[in-house]
Coordinates of C-alpha atoms in Angstrom, one line a residue:
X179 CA 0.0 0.0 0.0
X180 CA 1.3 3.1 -1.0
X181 CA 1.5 6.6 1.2
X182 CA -1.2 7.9 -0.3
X183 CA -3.5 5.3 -0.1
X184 CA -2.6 5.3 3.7
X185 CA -3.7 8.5 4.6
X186 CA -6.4 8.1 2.3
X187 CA -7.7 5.1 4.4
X188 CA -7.1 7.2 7.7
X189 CA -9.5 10.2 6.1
X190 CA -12.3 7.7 5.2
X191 CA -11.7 6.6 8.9
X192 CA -11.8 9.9 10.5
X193 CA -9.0 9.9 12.2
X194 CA -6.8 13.1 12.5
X195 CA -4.0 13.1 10.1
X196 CA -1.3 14.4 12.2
X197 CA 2.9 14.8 11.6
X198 CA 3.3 11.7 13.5
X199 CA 0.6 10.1 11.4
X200 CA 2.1 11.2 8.6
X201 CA 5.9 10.2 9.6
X202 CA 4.3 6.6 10.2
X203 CA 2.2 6.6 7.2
X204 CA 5.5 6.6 5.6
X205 CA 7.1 3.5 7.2
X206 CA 10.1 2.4 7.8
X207 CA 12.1 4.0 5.1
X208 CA 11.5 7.3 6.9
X209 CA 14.5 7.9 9.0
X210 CA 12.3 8.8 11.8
X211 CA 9.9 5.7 12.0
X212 CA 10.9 4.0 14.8
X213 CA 10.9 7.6 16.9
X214 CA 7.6 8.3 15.2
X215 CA 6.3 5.4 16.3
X216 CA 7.2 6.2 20.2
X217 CA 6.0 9.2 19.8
X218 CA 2.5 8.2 18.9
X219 CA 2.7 5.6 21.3
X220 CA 4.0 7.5 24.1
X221 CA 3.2 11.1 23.3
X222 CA -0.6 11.2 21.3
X223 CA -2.6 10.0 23.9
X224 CA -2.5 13.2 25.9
X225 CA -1.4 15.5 23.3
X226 CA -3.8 14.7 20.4
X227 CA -6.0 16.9 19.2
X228 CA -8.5 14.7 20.3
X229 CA -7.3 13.9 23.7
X230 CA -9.9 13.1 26.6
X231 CA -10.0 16.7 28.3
X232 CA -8.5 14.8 31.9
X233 CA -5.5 14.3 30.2
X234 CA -5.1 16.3 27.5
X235 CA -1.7 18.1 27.6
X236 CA -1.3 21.3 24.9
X237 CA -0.3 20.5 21.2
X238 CA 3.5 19.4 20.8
X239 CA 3.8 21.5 17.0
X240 CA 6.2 23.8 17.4
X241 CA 7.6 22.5 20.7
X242 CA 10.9 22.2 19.9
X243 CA 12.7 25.7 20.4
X244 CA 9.6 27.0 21.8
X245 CA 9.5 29.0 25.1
X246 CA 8.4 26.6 28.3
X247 CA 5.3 27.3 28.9
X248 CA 4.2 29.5 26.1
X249 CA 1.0 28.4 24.6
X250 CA -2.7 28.9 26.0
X251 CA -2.8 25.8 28.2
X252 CA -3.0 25.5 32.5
X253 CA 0.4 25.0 32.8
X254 CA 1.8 23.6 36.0
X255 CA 3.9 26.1 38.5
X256 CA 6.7 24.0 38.3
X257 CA 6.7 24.4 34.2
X258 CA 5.7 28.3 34.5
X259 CA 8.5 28.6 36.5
X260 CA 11.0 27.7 33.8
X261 CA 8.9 29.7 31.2
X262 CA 12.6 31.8 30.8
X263 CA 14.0 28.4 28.7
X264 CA 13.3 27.3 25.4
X265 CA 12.6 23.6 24.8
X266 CA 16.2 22.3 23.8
X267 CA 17.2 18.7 23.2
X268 CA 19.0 19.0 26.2
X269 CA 15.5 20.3 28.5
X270 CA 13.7 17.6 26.8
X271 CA 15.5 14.9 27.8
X272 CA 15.7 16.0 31.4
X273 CA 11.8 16.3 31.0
X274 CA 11.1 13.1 29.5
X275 CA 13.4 11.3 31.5
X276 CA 11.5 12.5 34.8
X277 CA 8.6 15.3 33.9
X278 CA 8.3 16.0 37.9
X279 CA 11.6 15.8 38.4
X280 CA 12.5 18.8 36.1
X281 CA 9.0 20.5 36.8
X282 CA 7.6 20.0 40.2
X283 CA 3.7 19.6 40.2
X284 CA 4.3 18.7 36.6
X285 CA 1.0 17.3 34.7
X286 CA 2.8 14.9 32.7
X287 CA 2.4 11.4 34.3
X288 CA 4.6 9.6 31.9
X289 CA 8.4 9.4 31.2
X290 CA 10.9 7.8 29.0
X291 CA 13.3 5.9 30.8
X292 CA 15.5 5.1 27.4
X293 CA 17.7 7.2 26.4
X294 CA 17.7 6.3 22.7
X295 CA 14.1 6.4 23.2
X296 CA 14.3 9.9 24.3
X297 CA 16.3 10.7 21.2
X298 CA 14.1 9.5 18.9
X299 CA 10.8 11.3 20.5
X300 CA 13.0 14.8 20.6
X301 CA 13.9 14.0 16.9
X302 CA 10.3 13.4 15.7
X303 CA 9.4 17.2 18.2
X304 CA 12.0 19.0 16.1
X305 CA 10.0 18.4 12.7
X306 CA 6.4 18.9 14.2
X307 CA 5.4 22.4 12.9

């Protein structure tokens, strides 16, 4: 099955067609698969677009480079505290390795132990627009 027919399949399914979605769509030939795969796995459930509103975090486009704590959401003190930084590779992996760790009173529940995991994830955030 070709890319198109893919995301063709995931309209007439009404599902969102995200980057992620996208970066899958185009399998493993995509340099980012594997990390796009993590990220959907690990990362989309909160921060979809259609998100349950308990646990829906604010939209990752954009992250990458982006001010902490910039975007219309109820951030957590702990994250408006840092609101000075910008979301580097480096304050992503300390975030992802341990979000209430880095941020106290952090929302985010999960982590990524793995460090190549982490790598990945950050990869697929820097092409998310």
């Amino acid at each position: 099955m070709n890319r198109r027919r893919k995301v063709f399949t995931a309209v007439t399914l009404g599902l969102a067609i995200t980057p992620a979605l996208l970066l899958i769509a185009q399998g493993p030939a995509n340099a980012q698969g594997a990390g796009a795969e993590l990220f959907q796995k690990k990362c989309m459930t909160c921060h979809a677009d259609t998100a349950p509103a308990a646990v829906k975090g604010p939209s990752l486009k954009g992250v990458f480079g982006r001010s902490v704590a910039s975007t219309i959401y109820a951030y957590s003190d702990g994250l408006k505290a840092k609101s000075g930084q910008k979301w580097t590779a480096a304050n992503l992996d300390a975030y992802l390795t341990k979000p209430v760790d880095w941020a106290p009173g952090s929302k985010m529940r999960t982590s990524v132990a793995d460090a190549a995991e982490r790598a990945q994830i950050i990869d697929v955030l820097k092409t998310l627009k």
